[in-house]
PDB file of C-alpha atoms in Angstrom:
ATOM      1  CA  ARG A 147      88.492  96.959  61.613  1.00  0.00           C
ATOM      2  CA  GLU A 148      87.297  95.596  64.763  1.00  0.00           C
ATOM      3  CA  LEU A 149      89.598  93.129  66.462  1.00  0.00           C
ATOM      4  CA  LEU A 150      87.823  89.990  67.004  1.00  0.00           C
ATOM      5  CA  GLY A 151      89.330  87.083  69.297  1.00  0.00           C
ATOM      6  CA  VAL A 152      92.921  86.262  69.590  1.00  0.00           C
ATOM      7  CA  HIS A 153      95.265  87.376  66.418  1.00  0.00           C
ATOM      8  CA  PRO A 154      96.952  83.961  65.051  1.00  0.00           C
ATOM      9  CA  SER A 155     100.508  85.957  65.548  1.00  0.00           C
ATOM     10  CA  SER A 156     100.201  86.439  68.977  1.00  0.00           C
ATOM     11  CA  LEU A 157     101.852  84.036  71.540  1.00  0.00           C
ATOM     12  CA  ILE A 158      99.284  83.073  74.675  1.00  0.00           C
ATOM     13  CA  GLY A 159     100.189  80.948  77.282  1.00  0.00           C
ATOM     14  CA  GLU A 160      98.840  77.766  77.796  1.00  0.00           C
ATOM     15  CA  ASN A 161      97.544  78.327  81.380  1.00  0.00           C
ATOM     16  CA  ALA A 162      96.406  82.040  80.743  1.00  0.00           C
ATOM     17  CA  SER A 163      92.957  82.981  81.361  1.00  0.00           C
ATOM     18  CA  ILE A 164      91.458  84.661  78.361  1.00  0.00           C
ATOM     19  CA  ALA A 165      87.613  85.497  79.079  1.00  0.00           C
ATOM     20  CA  PRO A 166      84.495  85.984  76.470  1.00  0.00           C
ATOM     21  CA  GLY A 167      84.991  88.847  74.479  1.00  0.00           C
ATOM     22  CA  ALA A 168      88.661  89.985  74.881  1.00  0.00           C
ATOM     23  CA  ARG A 169      90.028  91.011  71.535  1.00  0.00           C
ATOM     24  CA  ILE A 170      93.581  90.497  71.116  1.00  0.00           C
ATOM     25  CA  GLY A 171      95.882  92.221  68.373  1.00  0.00           C
ATOM     26  CA  PRO A 172      98.475  90.902  66.501  1.00  0.00           C
ATOM     27  CA  PHE A 173     101.928  89.907  67.780  1.00  0.00           C
ATOM     28  CA  CYS A 174     100.908  90.219  71.468  1.00  0.00           C
ATOM     29  CA  VAL A 175     102.181  88.265  74.039  1.00  0.00           C
ATOM     30  CA  VAL A 176     100.182  86.740  77.295  1.00  0.00           C
ATOM     31  CA  SER A 177     102.054  85.182  79.867  1.00  0.00           C
ATOM     32  CA  ASP A 178     100.861  81.607  81.588  1.00  0.00           C
ATOM     33  CA  ASP A 179      99.844  83.317  84.829  1.00  0.00           C
ATOM     34  CA  ALA A 180      98.086  86.003  83.027  1.00  0.00           C
ATOM     35  CA  VAL A 181      94.163  86.959  83.358  1.00  0.00           C
ATOM     36  CA  ILE A 182      92.535  89.149  80.878  1.00  0.00           C
ATOM     37  CA  GLY A 183      88.875  89.706  81.782  1.00  0.00           C
ATOM     38  CA  PRO A 184      85.977  90.065  79.458  1.00  0.00           C
ATOM     39  CA  ASN A 185      85.673  92.516  76.728  1.00  0.00           C
ATOM     40  CA  CYS A 186      89.469  93.522  76.977  1.00  0.00           C
ATOM     41  CA  GLU A 187      91.218  94.746  74.131  1.00  0.00           C
ATOM     42  CA  LEU A 188      95.108  94.745  73.765  1.00  0.00           C
ATOM     43  CA  GLY A 189      96.462  96.516  70.561  1.00  0.00           C
ATOM     44  CA  ALA A 190      99.293  95.626  68.547  1.00  0.00           C
ATOM     45  CA  GLY A 191     102.253  94.111  70.232  1.00  0.00           C
ATOM     46  CA  VAL A 192     101.441  94.238  73.825  1.00  0.00           C
ATOM     47  CA  HIS A 193     102.946  92.139  76.747  1.00  0.00           C
ATOM     48  CA  ILE A 194     101.065  90.980  79.642  1.00  0.00           C
ATOM     49  CA  LEU A 195     103.443  89.441  81.763  1.00  0.00           C
ATOM     50  CA  GLY A 196     103.883  87.115  84.905  1.00  0.00           C
ATOM     51  CA  ALA A 197     101.117  87.044  87.238  1.00  0.00           C
ATOM     52  CA  THR A 198      99.008  90.222  85.793  1.00  0.00           C
ATOM     53  CA  THR A 199      95.235  90.379  85.773  1.00  0.00           C
ATOM     54  CA  LEU A 200      93.400  93.021  83.899  1.00  0.00           C
ATOM     55  CA  GLY A 201      89.729  93.353  84.903  1.00  0.00           C
ATOM     56  CA  ALA A 202      86.585  93.801  82.664  1.00  0.00           C
ATOM     57  CA  ASP A 203      86.489  96.387  80.071  1.00  0.00           C
ATOM     58  CA  CYS A 204      90.405  97.182  79.981  1.00  0.00           C
ATOM     59  CA  VAL A 205      92.325  98.779  76.742  1.00  0.00           C
ATOM     60  CA  VAL A 206      95.969  98.427  76.473  1.00  0.00           C
ATOM     61  CA  ARG A 207      97.202  99.907  73.693  1.00  0.00           C
ATOM     62  CA  SER A 208      99.842  99.003  71.343  1.00  0.00           C
ATOM     63  CA  HIS A 209     103.200  97.800  72.695  1.00  0.00           C
ATOM     64  CA  ALA A 210     102.839  99.086  76.169  1.00  0.00           C
ATOM     65  CA  VAL A 211     103.344  96.346  78.805  1.00  0.00           C
ATOM     66  CA  VAL A 212     101.686  95.211  81.781  1.00  0.00           C
ATOM     67  CA  GLY A 213     103.437  93.057  84.490  1.00  0.00           C
ATOM     68  CA  SER A 214     106.599  91.455  84.747  1.00  0.00           C
ATOM     69  CA  PRO A 215     108.009  87.622  84.619  1.00  0.00           C
ATOM     70  CA  GLU A 216     109.721  88.430  88.385  1.00  0.00           C
ATOM     71  CA  PRO A 217     108.054  87.023  91.232  1.00  0.00           C
ATOM     72  CA  GLY A 218     104.911  88.939  92.101  1.00  0.00           C
ATOM     73  CA  THR A 219     101.305  90.620  90.941  1.00  0.00           C
ATOM     74  CA  THR A 220     100.300  93.210  88.920  1.00  0.00           C
ATOM     75  CA  VAL A 221      96.452  93.648  89.288  1.00  0.00           C
ATOM     76  CA  LEU A 222      94.511  96.179  87.296  1.00  0.00           C
ATOM     77  CA  GLY A 223      90.658  96.859  87.894  1.00  0.00           C
ATOM     78  CA  ARG A 224      87.702  97.467  85.741  1.00  0.00           C
ATOM     79  CA  GLY A 225      87.678  99.894  82.756  1.00  0.00           C
ATOM     80  CA  ASN A 226      91.090 101.021  82.964  1.00  0.00           C
ATOM     81  CA  VAL A 227      93.278 102.405  79.751  1.00  0.00           C
ATOM     82  CA  VAL A 228      96.858 102.051  79.132  1.00  0.00           C
ATOM     83  CA  GLY A 229      98.409 104.173  76.416  1.00  0.00           C
ATOM     84  CA  ALA A 230     100.790 103.346  73.795  1.00  0.00           C
ATOM     85  CA  HIS A 231     104.620 101.986  75.037  1.00  0.00           C
ATOM     86  CA  ALA A 232     103.470 102.652  78.811  1.00  0.00           C
ATOM     87  CA  VAL A 233     105.291 100.157  81.143  1.00  0.00           C
ATOM     88  CA  VAL A 234     102.784  99.171  84.155  1.00  0.00           C
ATOM     89  CA  GLY A 235     104.318  96.730  86.980  1.00  0.00           C
ATOM     90  CA  ALA A 236     107.416  96.852  86.189  1.00  0.00           C
ATOM     91  CA  VAL A 237     110.148  95.778  89.043  1.00  0.00           C
ATOM     92  CA  CYS A 238     111.049  98.859  91.302  1.00  0.00           C
ATOM     93  CA  ALA A 239     114.382 100.412  91.189  1.00  0.00           C
ATOM     94  CA  ASP A 240     114.941 100.185  94.714  1.00  0.00           C
ATOM     95  CA  LYS A 241     118.623  98.929  95.380  1.00  0.00           C
ATOM     96  CA  LYS A 242     117.500  97.066  98.520  1.00  0.00           C
ATOM     97  CA  HIS A 243     114.876  95.359  96.563  1.00  0.00           C
ATOM     98  CA  ALA A 244     115.952  91.607  96.289  1.00  0.00           C
ATOM     99  CA  PRO A 245     114.738  90.049  92.703  1.00  0.00           C
ATOM    100  CA  ALA A 246     113.566  86.881  93.670  1.00  0.00           C
ATOM    101  CA  LEU A 247     110.989  88.539  96.630  1.00  0.00           C
ATOM    102  CA  ALA A 248     107.845  89.234  95.272  1.00  0.00           C
ATOM    103  CA  SER A 249     106.631  92.601  94.640  1.00  0.00           C
ATOM    104  CA  HIS A 250     102.928  94.239  94.057  1.00  0.00           C
ATOM    105  CA  LEU A 251     101.043  96.624  91.817  1.00  0.00           C
ATOM    106  CA  VAL A 252      97.102  97.243  92.094  1.00  0.00           C
ATOM    107  CA  ILE A 253      95.264 100.027  89.914  1.00  0.00           C
ATOM    108  CA  GLY A 254      91.533 100.614  90.682  1.00  0.00           C
ATOM    109  CA  ASP A 255      89.055 101.142  88.322  1.00  0.00           C
ATOM    110  CA  GLY A 256      88.346 103.571  85.291  1.00  0.00           C
ATOM    111  CA  ASN A 257      91.814 104.911  85.247  1.00  0.00           C
ATOM    112  CA  ASP A 258      93.364 106.715  82.095  1.00  0.00           C
ATOM    113  CA  ILE A 259      97.236 105.857  81.992  1.00  0.00           C
ATOM    114  CA  ARG A 260      98.902 107.546  79.378  1.00  0.00           C
ATOM    115  CA  GLU A 261     101.431 107.030  76.535  1.00  0.00           C
ATOM    116  CA  HIS A 262     104.831 106.439  78.474  1.00  0.00           C
ATOM    117  CA  ALA A 263     103.980 106.398  81.635  1.00  0.00           C
ATOM    118  CA  GLN A 264     105.659 103.991  83.954  1.00  0.00           C
ATOM    119  CA  ILE A 265     104.317 102.569  87.278  1.00  0.00           C
ATOM    120  CA  HIS A 266     106.924 100.507  89.056  1.00  0.00           C
ATOM    121  CA  ARG A 267     105.758  97.378  91.259  1.00  0.00           C
ATOM    122  CA  SER A 268     106.470  97.748  95.445  1.00  0.00           C
ATOM    123  CA  SER A 269     109.922  97.058  96.876  1.00  0.00           C
ATOM    124  CA  GLY A 270     109.058  94.077  99.104  1.00  0.00           C
ATOM    125  CA  PRO A 271     106.180  90.984  99.523  1.00  0.00           C
ATOM    126  CA  ASP A 272     104.735  93.094 102.416  1.00  0.00           C
ATOM    127  CA  THR A 273     104.197  96.583  99.988  1.00  0.00           C
ATOM    128  CA  VAL A 274     102.155  97.356  97.642  1.00  0.00           C
ATOM    129  CA  THR A 275     102.531 100.073  95.012  1.00  0.00           C
ATOM    130  CA  LYS A 276      98.592 101.328  94.570  1.00  0.00           C
ATOM    131  CA  ILE A 277      96.702 103.569  92.218  1.00  0.00           C
ATOM    132  CA  GLY A 278      93.213 104.226  93.187  1.00  0.00           C
ATOM    133  CA  SER A 279      90.297 104.826  90.498  1.00  0.00           C
ATOM    134  CA  GLY A 280      89.066 107.237  88.312  1.00  0.00           C
ATOM    135  CA  CYS A 281      92.722 109.133  87.897  1.00  0.00           C
ATOM    136  CA  LEU A 282      94.596 110.104  85.125  1.00  0.00           C
ATOM    137  CA  LEU A 283      98.127 109.640  84.620  1.00  0.00           C
ATOM    138  CA  MET A 284      99.349 111.630  81.615  1.00  0.00           C
ATOM    139  CA  GLY A 285     102.109 111.109  79.303  1.00  0.00           C
ATOM    140  CA  GLY A 286     105.548 110.331  80.624  1.00  0.00           C
ATOM    141  CA  VAL A 287     104.516 110.264  84.174  1.00  0.00           C
ATOM    142  CA  HIS A 288     106.605 107.616  86.414  1.00  0.00           C
ATOM    143  CA  VAL A 289     105.134 106.056  89.567  1.00  0.00           C
ATOM    144  CA  GLY A 290     107.949 104.794  91.653  1.00  0.00           C
ATOM    145  CA  HIS A 291     107.944 101.853  94.049  1.00  0.00           C
ATOM    146  CA  ASP A 292     105.644 101.592  97.219  1.00  0.00           C
ATOM    147  CA  CYS A 293     103.663 105.105  96.097  1.00  0.00           C
ATOM    148  CA  ALA A 294      99.947 105.612  97.173  1.00  0.00           C
ATOM    149  CA  VAL A 295      97.776 107.344  94.535  1.00  0.00           C
ATOM    150  CA  GLY A 296      94.410 108.380  95.601  1.00  0.00           C
ATOM    151  CA  ASP A 297      91.381 108.336  93.511  1.00  0.00           C
ATOM    152  CA  GLY A 298      90.531 111.298  91.415  1.00  0.00           C
ATOM    153  CA  VAL A 299      94.242 112.294  90.950  1.00  0.00           C
ATOM    154  CA  VAL A 300      95.556 113.908  87.868  1.00  0.00           C
ATOM    155  CA  VAL A 301      98.888 113.772  87.595  1.00  0.00           C
ATOM    156  CA  SER A 302     100.531 115.878  84.628  1.00  0.00           C
ATOM    157  CA  ASN A 303     102.917 114.843  81.741  1.00  0.00           C
ATOM    158  CA  ASN A 304     106.510 114.058  82.671  1.00  0.00           C
ATOM    159  CA  ALA A 305     105.867 114.251  86.533  1.00  0.00           C
ATOM    160  CA  LEU A 306     107.938 111.928  88.636  1.00  0.00           C
ATOM    161  CA  LEU A 307     106.511 110.407  91.956  1.00  0.00           C
ATOM    162  CA  ALA A 308     109.932 108.538  93.516  1.00  0.00           C
ATOM    163  CA  GLY A 309     109.382 105.752  95.580  1.00  0.00           C
ATOM    164  CA  HIS A 310     107.033 105.910  98.861  1.00  0.00           C
ATOM    165  CA  VAL A 311     105.335 109.271  97.334  1.00  0.00           C
ATOM    166  CA  VAL A 312     101.413 109.380  98.814  1.00  0.00           C
ATOM    167  CA  ALA A 313      99.407 111.525  96.253  1.00  0.00           C
TER     168      ALA A 313
END
């Protein structure tokens, strides 16, 4: 059965912006600063945290986490698919990163981010982790802080891109 509107078991922040046509499944959490674009679909148990923006027509599969409550931003363009149990926009694992400083992730349009993938935000307020458009990041892929992944890139299962990699 197709999802319609917001499931009553989901927790939606008072100031969250949910565009028309968005479908939010059971047991989701959407933070106050989140923006969910038109016709997005959030599967069961999805968490959209902090200052996160999903462009139009994004699909986030069950139990994925997008964004972080720590300072900074996570922005996904139009038509992205985030697989089940993926973590997109986590705070970076760079030991030099100060948790009080903002960090950023920008993802283009039309990407397929498969199950269990991890994409970290940048290591500081003046840097960004960036994924282009039309990419396929297969299951278990890790993209570390401050990476720059171009358009149309395919990263195979369980490949790891450490911090500052350009692909």
